[in-house]
Coordinates of C-alpha atoms in Angstrom, one line a residue:
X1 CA 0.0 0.0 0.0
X2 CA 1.1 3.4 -1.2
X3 CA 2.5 5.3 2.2
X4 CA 0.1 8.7 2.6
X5 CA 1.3 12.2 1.5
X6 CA 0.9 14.7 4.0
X7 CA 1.6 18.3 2.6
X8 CA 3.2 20.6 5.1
X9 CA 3.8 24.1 4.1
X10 CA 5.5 26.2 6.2
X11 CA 4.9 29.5 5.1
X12 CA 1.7 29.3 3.7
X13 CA -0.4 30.8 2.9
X14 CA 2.1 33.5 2.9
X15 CA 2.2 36.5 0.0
X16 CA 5.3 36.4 -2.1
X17 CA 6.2 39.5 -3.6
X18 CA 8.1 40.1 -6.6
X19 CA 8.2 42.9 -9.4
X20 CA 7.5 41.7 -13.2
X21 CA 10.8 40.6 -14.4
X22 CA 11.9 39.0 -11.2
X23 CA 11.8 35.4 -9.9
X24 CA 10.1 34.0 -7.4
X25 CA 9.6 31.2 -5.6
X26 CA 6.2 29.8 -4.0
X27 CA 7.0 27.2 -1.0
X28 CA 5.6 23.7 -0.6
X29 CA 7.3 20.9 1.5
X30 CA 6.2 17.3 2.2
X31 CA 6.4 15.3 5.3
X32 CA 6.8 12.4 3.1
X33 CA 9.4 11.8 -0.1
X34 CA 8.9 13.0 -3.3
X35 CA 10.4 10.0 -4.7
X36 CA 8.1 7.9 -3.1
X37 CA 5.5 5.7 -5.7
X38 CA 3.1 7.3 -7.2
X39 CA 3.6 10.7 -5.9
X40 CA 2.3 13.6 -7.5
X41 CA 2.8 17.5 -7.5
X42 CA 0.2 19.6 -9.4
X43 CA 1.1 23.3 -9.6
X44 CA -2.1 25.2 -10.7
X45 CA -2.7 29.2 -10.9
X46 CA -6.2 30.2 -9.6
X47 CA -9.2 32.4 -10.2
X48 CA -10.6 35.1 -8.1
X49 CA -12.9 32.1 -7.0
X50 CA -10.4 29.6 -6.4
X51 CA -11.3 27.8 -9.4
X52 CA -8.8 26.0 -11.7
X53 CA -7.8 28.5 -14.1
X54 CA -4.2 27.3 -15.9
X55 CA -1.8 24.3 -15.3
X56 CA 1.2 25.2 -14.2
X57 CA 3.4 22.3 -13.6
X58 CA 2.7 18.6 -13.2
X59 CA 5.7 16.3 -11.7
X60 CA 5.2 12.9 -11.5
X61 CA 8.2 10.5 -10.7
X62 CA 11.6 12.0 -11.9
X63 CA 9.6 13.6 -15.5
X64 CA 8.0 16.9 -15.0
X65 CA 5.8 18.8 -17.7
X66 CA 5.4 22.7 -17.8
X67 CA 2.1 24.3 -19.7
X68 CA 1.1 27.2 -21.8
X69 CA 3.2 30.7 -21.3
X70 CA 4.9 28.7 -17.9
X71 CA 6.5 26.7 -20.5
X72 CA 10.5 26.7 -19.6
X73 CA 9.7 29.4 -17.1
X74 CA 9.3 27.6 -14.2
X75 CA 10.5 24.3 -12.2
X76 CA 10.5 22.5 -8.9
X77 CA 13.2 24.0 -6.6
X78 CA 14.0 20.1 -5.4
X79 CA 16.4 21.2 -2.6
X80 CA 15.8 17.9 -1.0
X81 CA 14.1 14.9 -1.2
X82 CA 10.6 17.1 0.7
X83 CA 10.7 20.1 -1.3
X84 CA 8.0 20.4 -4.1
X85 CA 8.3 24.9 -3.9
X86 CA 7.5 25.8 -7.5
X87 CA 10.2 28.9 -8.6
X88 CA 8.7 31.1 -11.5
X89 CA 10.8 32.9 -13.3
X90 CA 10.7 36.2 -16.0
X91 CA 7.9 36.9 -13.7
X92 CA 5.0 38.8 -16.0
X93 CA 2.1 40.7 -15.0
X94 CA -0.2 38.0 -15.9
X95 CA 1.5 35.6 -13.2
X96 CA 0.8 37.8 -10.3
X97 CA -2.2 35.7 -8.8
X98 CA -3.0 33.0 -6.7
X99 CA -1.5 29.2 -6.9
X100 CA -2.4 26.1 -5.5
X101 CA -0.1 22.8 -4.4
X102 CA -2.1 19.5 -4.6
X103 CA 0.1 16.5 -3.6
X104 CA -1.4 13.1 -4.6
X105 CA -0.2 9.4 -3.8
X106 CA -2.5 7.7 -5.8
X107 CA -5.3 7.5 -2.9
X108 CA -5.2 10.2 -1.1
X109 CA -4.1 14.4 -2.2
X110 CA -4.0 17.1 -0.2
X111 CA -3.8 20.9 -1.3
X112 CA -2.2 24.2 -0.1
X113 CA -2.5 27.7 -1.5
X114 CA -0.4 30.7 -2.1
X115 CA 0.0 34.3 -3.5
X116 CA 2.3 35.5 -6.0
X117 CA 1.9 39.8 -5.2
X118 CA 4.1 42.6 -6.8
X119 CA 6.8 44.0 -4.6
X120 CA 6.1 47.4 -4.8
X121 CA 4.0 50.0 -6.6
X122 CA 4.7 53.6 -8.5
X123 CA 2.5 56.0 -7.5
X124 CA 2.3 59.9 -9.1
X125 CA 2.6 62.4 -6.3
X126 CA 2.0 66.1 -6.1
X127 CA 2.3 68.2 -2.5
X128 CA -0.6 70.3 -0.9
X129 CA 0.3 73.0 -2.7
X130 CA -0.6 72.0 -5.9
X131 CA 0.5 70.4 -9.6
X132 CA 4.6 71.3 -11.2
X133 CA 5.6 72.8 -7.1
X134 CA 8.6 70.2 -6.8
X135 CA 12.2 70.6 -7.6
X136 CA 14.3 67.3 -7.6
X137 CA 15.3 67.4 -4.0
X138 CA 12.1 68.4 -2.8
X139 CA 10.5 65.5 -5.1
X140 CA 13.4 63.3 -3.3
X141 CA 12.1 64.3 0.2
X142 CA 8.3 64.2 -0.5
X143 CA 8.3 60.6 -1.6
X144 CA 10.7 60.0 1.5
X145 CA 7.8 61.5 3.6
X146 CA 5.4 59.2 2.1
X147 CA 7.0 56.0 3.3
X148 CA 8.7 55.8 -0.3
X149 CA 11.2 56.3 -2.7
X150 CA 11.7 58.7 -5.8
X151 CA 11.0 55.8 -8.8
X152 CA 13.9 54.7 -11.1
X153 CA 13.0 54.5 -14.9
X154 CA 12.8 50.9 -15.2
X155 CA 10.0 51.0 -11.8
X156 CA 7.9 53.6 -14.3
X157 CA 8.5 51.6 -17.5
X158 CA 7.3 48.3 -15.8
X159 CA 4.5 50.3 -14.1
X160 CA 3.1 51.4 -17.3
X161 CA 3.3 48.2 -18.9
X162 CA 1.1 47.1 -15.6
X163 CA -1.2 49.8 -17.2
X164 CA -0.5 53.0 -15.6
X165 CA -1.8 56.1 -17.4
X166 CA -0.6 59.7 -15.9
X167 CA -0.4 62.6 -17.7
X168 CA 1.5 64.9 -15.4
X169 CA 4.9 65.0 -15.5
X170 CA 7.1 63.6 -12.7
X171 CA 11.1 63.7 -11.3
X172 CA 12.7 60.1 -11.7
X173 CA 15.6 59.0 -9.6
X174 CA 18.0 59.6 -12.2
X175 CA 16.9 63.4 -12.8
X176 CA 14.9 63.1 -16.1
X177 CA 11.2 64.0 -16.0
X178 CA 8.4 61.6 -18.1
X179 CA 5.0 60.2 -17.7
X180 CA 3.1 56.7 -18.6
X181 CA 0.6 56.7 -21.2
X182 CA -1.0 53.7 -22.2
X183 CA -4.2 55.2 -23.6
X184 CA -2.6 58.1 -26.3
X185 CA -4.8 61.7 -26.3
X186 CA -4.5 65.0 -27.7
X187 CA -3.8 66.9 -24.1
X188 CA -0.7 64.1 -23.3
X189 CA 1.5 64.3 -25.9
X190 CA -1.0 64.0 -28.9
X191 CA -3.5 61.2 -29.7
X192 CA -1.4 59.8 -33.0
X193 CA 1.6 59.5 -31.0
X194 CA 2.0 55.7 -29.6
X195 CA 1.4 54.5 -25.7
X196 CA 4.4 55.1 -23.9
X197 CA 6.4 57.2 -21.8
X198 CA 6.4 60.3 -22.8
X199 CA 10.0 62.3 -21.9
X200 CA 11.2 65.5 -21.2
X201 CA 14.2 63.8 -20.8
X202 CA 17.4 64.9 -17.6
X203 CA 16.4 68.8 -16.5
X204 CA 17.7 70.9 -14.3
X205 CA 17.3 70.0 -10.9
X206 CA 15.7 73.6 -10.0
X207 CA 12.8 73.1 -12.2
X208 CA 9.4 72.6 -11.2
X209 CA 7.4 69.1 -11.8
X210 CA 5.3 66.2 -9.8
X211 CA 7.4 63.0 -8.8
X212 CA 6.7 59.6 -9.3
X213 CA 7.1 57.3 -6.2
X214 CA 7.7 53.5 -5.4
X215 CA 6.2 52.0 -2.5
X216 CA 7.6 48.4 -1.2
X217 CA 5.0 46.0 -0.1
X218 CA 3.6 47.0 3.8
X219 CA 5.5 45.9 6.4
X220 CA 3.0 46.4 9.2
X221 CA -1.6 46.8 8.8
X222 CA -2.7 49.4 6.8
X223 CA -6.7 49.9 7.7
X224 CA -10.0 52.1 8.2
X225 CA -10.6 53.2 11.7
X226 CA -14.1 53.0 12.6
X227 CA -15.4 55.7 14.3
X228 CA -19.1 57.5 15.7
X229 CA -18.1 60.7 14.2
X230 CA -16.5 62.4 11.1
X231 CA -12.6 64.1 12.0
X232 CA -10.9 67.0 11.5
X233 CA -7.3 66.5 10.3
X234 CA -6.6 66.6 14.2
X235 CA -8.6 64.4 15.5
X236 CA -7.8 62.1 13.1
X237 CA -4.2 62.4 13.7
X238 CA -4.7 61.9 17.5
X239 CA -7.5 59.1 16.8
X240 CA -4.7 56.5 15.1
X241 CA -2.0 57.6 18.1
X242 CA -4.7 56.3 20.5
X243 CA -5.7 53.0 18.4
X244 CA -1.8 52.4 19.2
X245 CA -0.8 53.1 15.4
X246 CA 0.2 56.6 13.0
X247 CA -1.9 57.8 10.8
X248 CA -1.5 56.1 7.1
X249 CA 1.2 57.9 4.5
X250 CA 0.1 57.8 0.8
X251 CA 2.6 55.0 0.2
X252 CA 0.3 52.7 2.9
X253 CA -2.8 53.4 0.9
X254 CA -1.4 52.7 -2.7
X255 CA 0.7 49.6 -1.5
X256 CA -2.5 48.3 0.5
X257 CA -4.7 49.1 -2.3
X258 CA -1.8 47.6 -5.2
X259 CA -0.3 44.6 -3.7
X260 CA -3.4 43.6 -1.3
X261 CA -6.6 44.3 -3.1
X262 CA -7.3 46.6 -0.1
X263 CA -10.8 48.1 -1.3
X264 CA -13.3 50.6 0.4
X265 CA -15.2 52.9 -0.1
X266 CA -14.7 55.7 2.7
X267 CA -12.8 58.9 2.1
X268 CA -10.8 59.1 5.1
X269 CA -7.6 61.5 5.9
X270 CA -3.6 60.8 5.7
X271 CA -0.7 61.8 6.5
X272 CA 0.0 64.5 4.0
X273 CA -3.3 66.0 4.8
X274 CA -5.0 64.9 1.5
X275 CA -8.0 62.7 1.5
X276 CA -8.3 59.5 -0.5
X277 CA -10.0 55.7 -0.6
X278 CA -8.8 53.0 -2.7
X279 CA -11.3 50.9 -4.8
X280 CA -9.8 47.3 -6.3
X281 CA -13.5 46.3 -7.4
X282 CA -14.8 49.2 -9.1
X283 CA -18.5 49.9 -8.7
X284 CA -21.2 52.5 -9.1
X285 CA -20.4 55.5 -6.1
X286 CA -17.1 54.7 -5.6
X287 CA -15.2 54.0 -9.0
X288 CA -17.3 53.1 -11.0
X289 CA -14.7 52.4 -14.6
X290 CA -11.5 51.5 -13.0
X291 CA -9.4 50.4 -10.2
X292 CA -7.5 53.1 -8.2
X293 CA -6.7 55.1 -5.4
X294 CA -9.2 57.8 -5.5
X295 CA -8.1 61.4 -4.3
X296 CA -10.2 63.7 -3.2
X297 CA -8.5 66.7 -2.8
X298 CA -6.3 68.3 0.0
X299 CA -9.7 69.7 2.1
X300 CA -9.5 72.5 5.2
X301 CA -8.2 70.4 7.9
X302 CA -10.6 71.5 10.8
X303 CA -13.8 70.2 8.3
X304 CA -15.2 67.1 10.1
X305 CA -16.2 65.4 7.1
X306 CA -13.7 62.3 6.5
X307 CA -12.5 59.5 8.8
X308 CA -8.9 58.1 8.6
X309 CA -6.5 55.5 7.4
X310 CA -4.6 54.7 10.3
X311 CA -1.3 52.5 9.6
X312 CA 0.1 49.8 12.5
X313 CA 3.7 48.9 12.1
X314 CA 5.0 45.3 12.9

């Protein structure tokens, strides 16, 4: 009789974060040997309803088979004789998603799941004081004060191919000034001229633009405070430093809203004083024709008409 396969997984069902282009790999160990008769590994990708939606890999004695657009971009890691972790590399957008381990002797199977989330996110950023009020330093320290960093190129370039569309112009890391456009009009850059990012190219550091931001993947809660009342910009300050956390920095809500599907529909206050809510399913009232971090303007901070993000670090 075939010995039963027991799948342990250690870090499961843990998020795994890596930026398109990147490799990953998604754990899955066995308490029994892979080289065992008759076992089985089935690697899967998901739906949003944890429905079968494309093979992966199939391994099945010492033979393995890749399928589809996984084909020669993926394999078992096989560090040892219990390790059935599934490393995906040239990591594309389309990847990022949910997987499923099943482990099968013939008899019995058993099944573990996992998420494959981007490691970051480029955000477009402009300060309270309005659009083009940034030099490169000051573009520097505003994404600093947003839990971020000032985006390279290649962030921007692999953000637009994730289909970000901006048409202000932002500072990059190395000093030029460009925007993503992935749906070509007449006010960004003309509507014959192809997606893309448009470029001012390097300018001087004096001059006046937006900035584009990266944001790495939370490292601590990002969530709505419930509360009786609407705050003023003080009160919700003060409300977070009693929940035991800091009010939430722009970089919290776009990570959250990017690499968790964090969704809701309340405007609430951050950090920066502007007020925002970030919608992953869009819907009628709250974004109703795309997915995005919805910004509602940079208000009078002593109005009592928003809640708050509040952020908790680990």
């Amino acid at each position: 009789m075939f010995q039963q396969i027991s799948l342990h997984v250690s870090s499961f069902p843990v998020r795994i974060f890596s930026e398109p282009g990147g490799n990953a790999t998604l754990p899955c160990r066995l308490l029994s040997k892979r080289h065992n008769p008759g076992v089985q590994v089935r690697w899967t990708k998901l739906e949003n309803d944890e429905a079968p939606l494309e093979d992966v890999l199939l391994w099945l004695g010492t033979r393995s088979k890749t399928f589809g657009r996984f084909e020669n971009r993926v394999f078992l890691q096989a560090a040892d004789d219990r390790d059935a972790s599934l490393v995906i590399t040239d990591i594309a957008t389309e990847d990022i998603g949910q997987y499923r381990c099943e482990v099968s002797d013939g008899m019995k199977h058993t099944a573990e799941e996992g998420f494959l989330k981007r490691s970051g996110v480029v955000f477009p950023y402009s300060p309270p004081s309005g659009r083009y009020n940034l030099n490169f330093t000051n573009a520097t320290q505003a994404c600093l004060e947003q839990d971020a960093v000032i985006a390279s190129h290649n962030q921007l370039i692999k953000a637009w191919r994730g289909g970000l569309d901006w048409c202000n112009a932002g500072w990059l890391r190395d000093g030029s000034v460009r925007y993503p456009i992935t749906k070509p009009r007449e006010p960004c850059g003309g509507a014959d001229n192809p997606a893309g990012l448009r470029s001012y190219g390097l300018q001087d550091r004096r001059s006046l633009f937006d900035v584009f931001c990266f944001a790495s993947a939370l490292k601590g809660t990002f969530y709505w405070l419930v509360q009786p009342d609407r705050l003023t910009f003080a009160e919700a300050v003060q409300a977070c430093l009693d929940d035991g956390a800091e009010i939430a920095k722009v970089g919290h809500i776009f990570a959250a809203w990017k690499l968790e599907g964090y969704d809701r529909c309340d405007a609430g206050w951050l950090a920066d004083g502007s007020v925002r809510y970030p919608i992953s399913r869009p819907r009628n009232n709250c974004s109703p024709t795309e997915a995005a971090v919805r910004f509602v303007g940079f208000p009078d901070k002593r109005h009592k008409f928003y809640g708050v993000y509040c952020y908790k670090a680990q």
